[in-house]
Amino acid sequence: MKNEAIIKSIQCLLDEYKTEKAKPSLNKADLGSLRYLLLQSIRQYDIPAVNHHLSQAAHSRWTELTTANIMNYHYRDIVVCDNLSKPVQHALFNGSKKRGTLTTLTKGSKFHFREMFHEDHVIPVSMILDEMIEMQTINYASVEELLNKMHICVILKKEDRKIGRTKGRSLSFQETIKEVYTGNISLYP
């Protein structure tokens, strides 16, 4: 149900975007606002579970810290360390800072998911949007098909700093894994 509302919203916003873009007196502010709304709407799409991936390092760290299922955690969710038998030190990151702060974690320690882990859009949302804008036919099925090309990979923040932003990425999941992740990130299992 959630995805149905998202897809219909995206269709509406795409139609409006194309209408604005076709106007002779193009209002770039309106176009920019519509693009922003489209990007945020795409981010709300519930990506199918088969398109969720996990790096080996993130899996290893997660199982060291907790018995919970990592795929149930996102951005601001609180992670509780319930699997530690002795204190460990790991870097926790604040925002987009390049270096984390070394923190001692013990059984019962809590932190926000985003402080240690990152949900990387394997295919950048902006590339998905650019592809949508180029579509000749905007209908429910065509929007859904493109949205289902999205993949998320949960990685450590340290891994995120290694791979850079979107250089070398394409709309092909396999190509991006080969060109961006291989050598930097090993996927689990």
Short mmCIF file of C-alpha atoms in Angstrom, two decimals:
data_model
loop_
_atom_site.label_atom_id
_atom_site.label_comp_id
_atom_site.label_asym_id
_atom_site.label_seq_id
_atom_site.Cartn_x
_atom_site.Cartn_y
_atom_site.Cartn_z
CA MET A 1 0.00 0.00 0.00
CA LYS A 2 2.82 2.41 0.91
CA ASN A 3 4.53 1.92 -2.45
CA GLU A 4 1.27 2.46 -4.34
CA ALA A 5 0.91 5.95 -2.82
CA ILE A 6 4.58 6.72 -3.50
CA ILE A 7 4.35 5.62 -7.14
CA LYS A 8 1.18 7.67 -7.72
CA SER A 9 2.83 10.71 -6.13
CA ILE A 10 5.90 10.30 -8.30
CA GLN A 11 3.73 10.00 -11.43
CA CYS A 12 1.97 13.26 -10.54
CA LEU A 13 5.23 15.08 -9.77
CA LEU A 14 6.84 13.76 -12.98
CA ASP A 15 3.91 14.98 -15.07
CA GLU A 16 4.19 18.42 -13.45
CA TYR A 17 7.99 18.44 -13.92
CA LYS A 18 7.66 17.70 -17.63
CA THR A 19 4.93 20.33 -18.00
CA GLU A 20 7.10 22.98 -16.32
CA LYS A 21 10.16 21.98 -18.35
CA ALA A 22 8.21 22.36 -21.61
CA LYS A 23 7.09 25.93 -20.85
CA PRO A 24 8.78 28.66 -22.93
CA SER A 25 9.31 30.85 -19.85
CA LEU A 26 11.02 28.15 -17.81
CA ASN A 27 10.96 28.91 -14.10
CA LYS A 28 14.13 27.22 -12.83
CA ALA A 29 13.10 27.66 -9.18
CA ASP A 30 9.88 25.69 -9.75
CA LEU A 31 11.78 23.03 -11.67
CA GLY A 32 14.37 22.76 -8.90
CA SER A 33 11.66 22.43 -6.27
CA LEU A 34 9.91 19.70 -8.25
CA ARG A 35 13.20 17.83 -8.71
CA TYR A 36 13.82 18.02 -4.96
CA LEU A 37 10.34 16.66 -4.21
CA LEU A 38 10.85 13.85 -6.72
CA LEU A 39 14.18 12.86 -5.17
CA GLN A 40 12.65 12.80 -1.68
CA SER A 41 9.65 10.79 -2.92
CA ILE A 42 11.92 8.22 -4.57
CA ARG A 43 13.80 7.81 -1.28
CA GLN A 44 10.51 6.86 0.41
CA TYR A 45 10.00 3.86 -1.88
CA ASP A 46 10.13 0.57 0.02
CA ILE A 47 12.86 -1.29 -1.86
CA PRO A 48 12.13 -5.04 -2.23
CA ALA A 49 13.99 -7.25 0.27
CA VAL A 50 15.80 -9.09 -2.55
CA ASN A 51 17.46 -5.77 -3.42
CA HIS A 52 18.95 -5.35 0.06
CA HIS A 53 22.59 -6.30 0.50
CA LEU A 54 25.13 -6.31 3.30
CA SER A 55 28.90 -5.99 3.32
CA GLN A 56 30.93 -8.68 5.07
CA ALA A 57 32.48 -6.08 7.38
CA ALA A 58 29.05 -4.67 8.34
CA HIS A 59 27.72 -8.20 8.95
CA SER A 60 30.71 -9.08 11.11
CA ARG A 61 30.48 -5.88 13.16
CA TRP A 62 26.70 -6.21 13.58
CA THR A 63 26.84 -9.80 14.84
CA GLU A 64 29.64 -8.83 17.23
CA LEU A 65 27.41 -6.15 18.78
CA THR A 66 23.82 -7.42 18.68
CA THR A 67 21.52 -10.36 18.06
CA ALA A 68 18.91 -8.17 16.28
CA ASN A 69 18.27 -8.38 12.52
CA ILE A 70 20.27 -5.62 10.78
CA MET A 71 17.72 -5.43 7.94
CA ASN A 72 15.16 -4.07 10.41
CA TYR A 73 17.32 -1.05 11.27
CA HIS A 74 17.69 2.26 9.46
CA TYR A 75 19.15 5.74 9.81
CA ARG A 76 18.04 7.03 13.26
CA ASP A 77 17.07 3.69 14.81
CA ILE A 78 18.75 2.96 18.15
CA VAL A 79 21.03 -0.08 18.21
CA VAL A 80 21.45 -1.77 21.60
CA CYS A 81 24.61 -3.80 22.12
CA ASP A 82 23.22 -7.02 23.59
CA ASN A 83 25.81 -9.48 22.33
CA LEU A 84 29.03 -8.17 23.89
CA SER A 85 30.79 -10.23 26.53
CA LYS A 86 33.64 -7.71 26.91
CA PRO A 87 34.11 -4.02 26.00
CA VAL A 88 35.13 -3.17 22.42
CA GLN A 89 36.21 0.07 20.80
CA HIS A 90 34.74 1.23 17.50
CA ALA A 91 34.54 4.55 15.73
CA LEU A 92 31.17 6.32 15.79
CA PHE A 93 30.66 8.97 13.11
CA ASN A 94 28.82 12.26 13.43
CA GLY A 95 27.25 13.45 10.18
CA SER A 96 29.55 13.55 7.19
CA LYS A 97 32.79 13.82 9.15
CA LYS A 98 35.60 11.81 7.61
CA ARG A 99 36.84 10.45 10.93
CA GLY A 100 34.84 8.83 13.65
CA THR A 101 35.28 9.16 17.39
CA LEU A 102 36.71 6.04 19.02
CA THR A 103 34.08 4.89 21.52
CA THR A 104 34.08 2.06 24.02
CA LEU A 105 30.95 -0.07 23.73
CA THR A 106 29.81 -2.49 26.41
CA LYS A 107 26.78 -4.72 26.83
CA GLY A 108 23.79 -2.37 26.98
CA SER A 109 25.50 0.51 25.11
CA LYS A 110 23.30 2.33 22.58
CA PHE A 111 24.01 4.29 19.42
CA HIS A 112 22.16 5.46 16.33
CA PHE A 113 22.41 3.07 13.37
CA ARG A 114 23.76 5.87 11.14
CA GLU A 115 26.71 6.48 13.50
CA MET A 116 28.35 3.21 12.47
CA PHE A 117 26.44 1.96 9.43
CA HIS A 118 25.45 3.49 6.11
CA GLU A 119 22.66 2.45 3.73
CA ASP A 120 24.28 3.04 0.36
CA HIS A 121 22.06 3.44 -2.69
CA VAL A 122 23.99 1.21 -5.08
CA ILE A 123 22.31 3.01 -7.97
CA PRO A 124 22.10 6.69 -6.99
CA VAL A 125 18.60 8.13 -6.58
CA SER A 126 19.54 11.01 -8.91
CA MET A 127 20.29 8.50 -11.70
CA ILE A 128 16.91 6.83 -11.19
CA LEU A 129 15.22 10.24 -11.40
CA ASP A 130 17.15 11.23 -14.54
CA GLU A 131 16.02 7.98 -16.15
CA MET A 132 12.41 8.68 -15.15
CA ILE A 133 12.54 12.16 -16.64
CA GLU A 134 13.67 10.64 -19.94
CA MET A 135 10.81 8.10 -20.03
CA GLN A 136 8.40 8.69 -22.90
CA THR A 137 5.49 7.01 -21.13
CA ILE A 138 4.87 7.75 -17.49
CA ASN A 139 2.51 5.21 -16.01
CA TYR A 140 2.33 3.16 -12.85
CA ALA A 141 4.10 0.13 -14.36
CA SER A 142 6.99 2.10 -15.92
CA VAL A 143 7.65 4.04 -12.70
CA GLU A 144 7.49 0.88 -10.57
CA GLU A 145 9.83 -0.99 -12.93
CA LEU A 146 12.44 1.74 -12.65
CA LEU A 147 12.08 2.03 -8.87
CA ASN A 148 12.61 -1.71 -8.55
CA LYS A 149 16.10 -1.24 -10.02
CA MET A 150 17.12 0.40 -6.75
CA HIS A 151 19.41 -1.58 -4.46
CA ILE A 152 20.55 -0.76 -0.93
CA CYS A 153 23.77 -2.06 0.56
CA VAL A 154 24.37 -1.70 4.29
CA ILE A 155 28.03 -0.94 4.81
CA LEU A 156 30.22 0.44 7.58
CA LYS A 157 30.75 4.20 7.62
CA LYS A 158 34.47 3.46 7.16
CA GLU A 159 33.63 1.57 3.94
CA ASP A 160 31.44 4.43 2.75
CA ARG A 161 34.41 6.79 2.99
CA LYS A 162 36.43 4.48 0.68
CA ILE A 163 33.99 4.20 -2.22
CA GLY A 164 33.24 7.86 -2.87
CA ARG A 165 29.92 9.15 -4.06
CA THR A 166 28.60 8.23 -7.50
CA LYS A 167 31.64 7.99 -9.77
CA GLY A 168 31.60 4.83 -11.86
CA ARG A 169 28.00 3.96 -11.17
CA SER A 170 25.38 2.98 -13.71
CA LEU A 171 21.78 1.78 -13.75
CA SER A 172 23.11 -1.77 -13.79
CA PHE A 173 23.43 -3.25 -10.31
CA GLN A 174 25.98 -5.82 -11.51
CA GLU A 175 28.17 -3.21 -13.25
CA THR A 176 28.19 -0.95 -10.20
CA ILE A 177 29.10 -3.83 -7.89
CA LYS A 178 31.97 -4.72 -10.20
CA GLU A 179 33.23 -1.16 -10.77
CA VAL A 180 32.62 0.47 -7.37
CA TYR A 181 32.40 -2.16 -4.67
CA THR A 182 34.87 -4.84 -5.82
CA GLY A 183 38.19 -4.20 -4.11
CA ASN A 184 36.60 -1.86 -1.59
CA ILE A 185 33.73 -3.90 -0.18
CA SER A 186 33.06 -7.63 -0.02
CA LEU A 187 29.37 -8.48 0.02
CA TYR A 188 27.85 -10.99 2.43
CA PRO A 189 27.43 -13.94 2.10
#
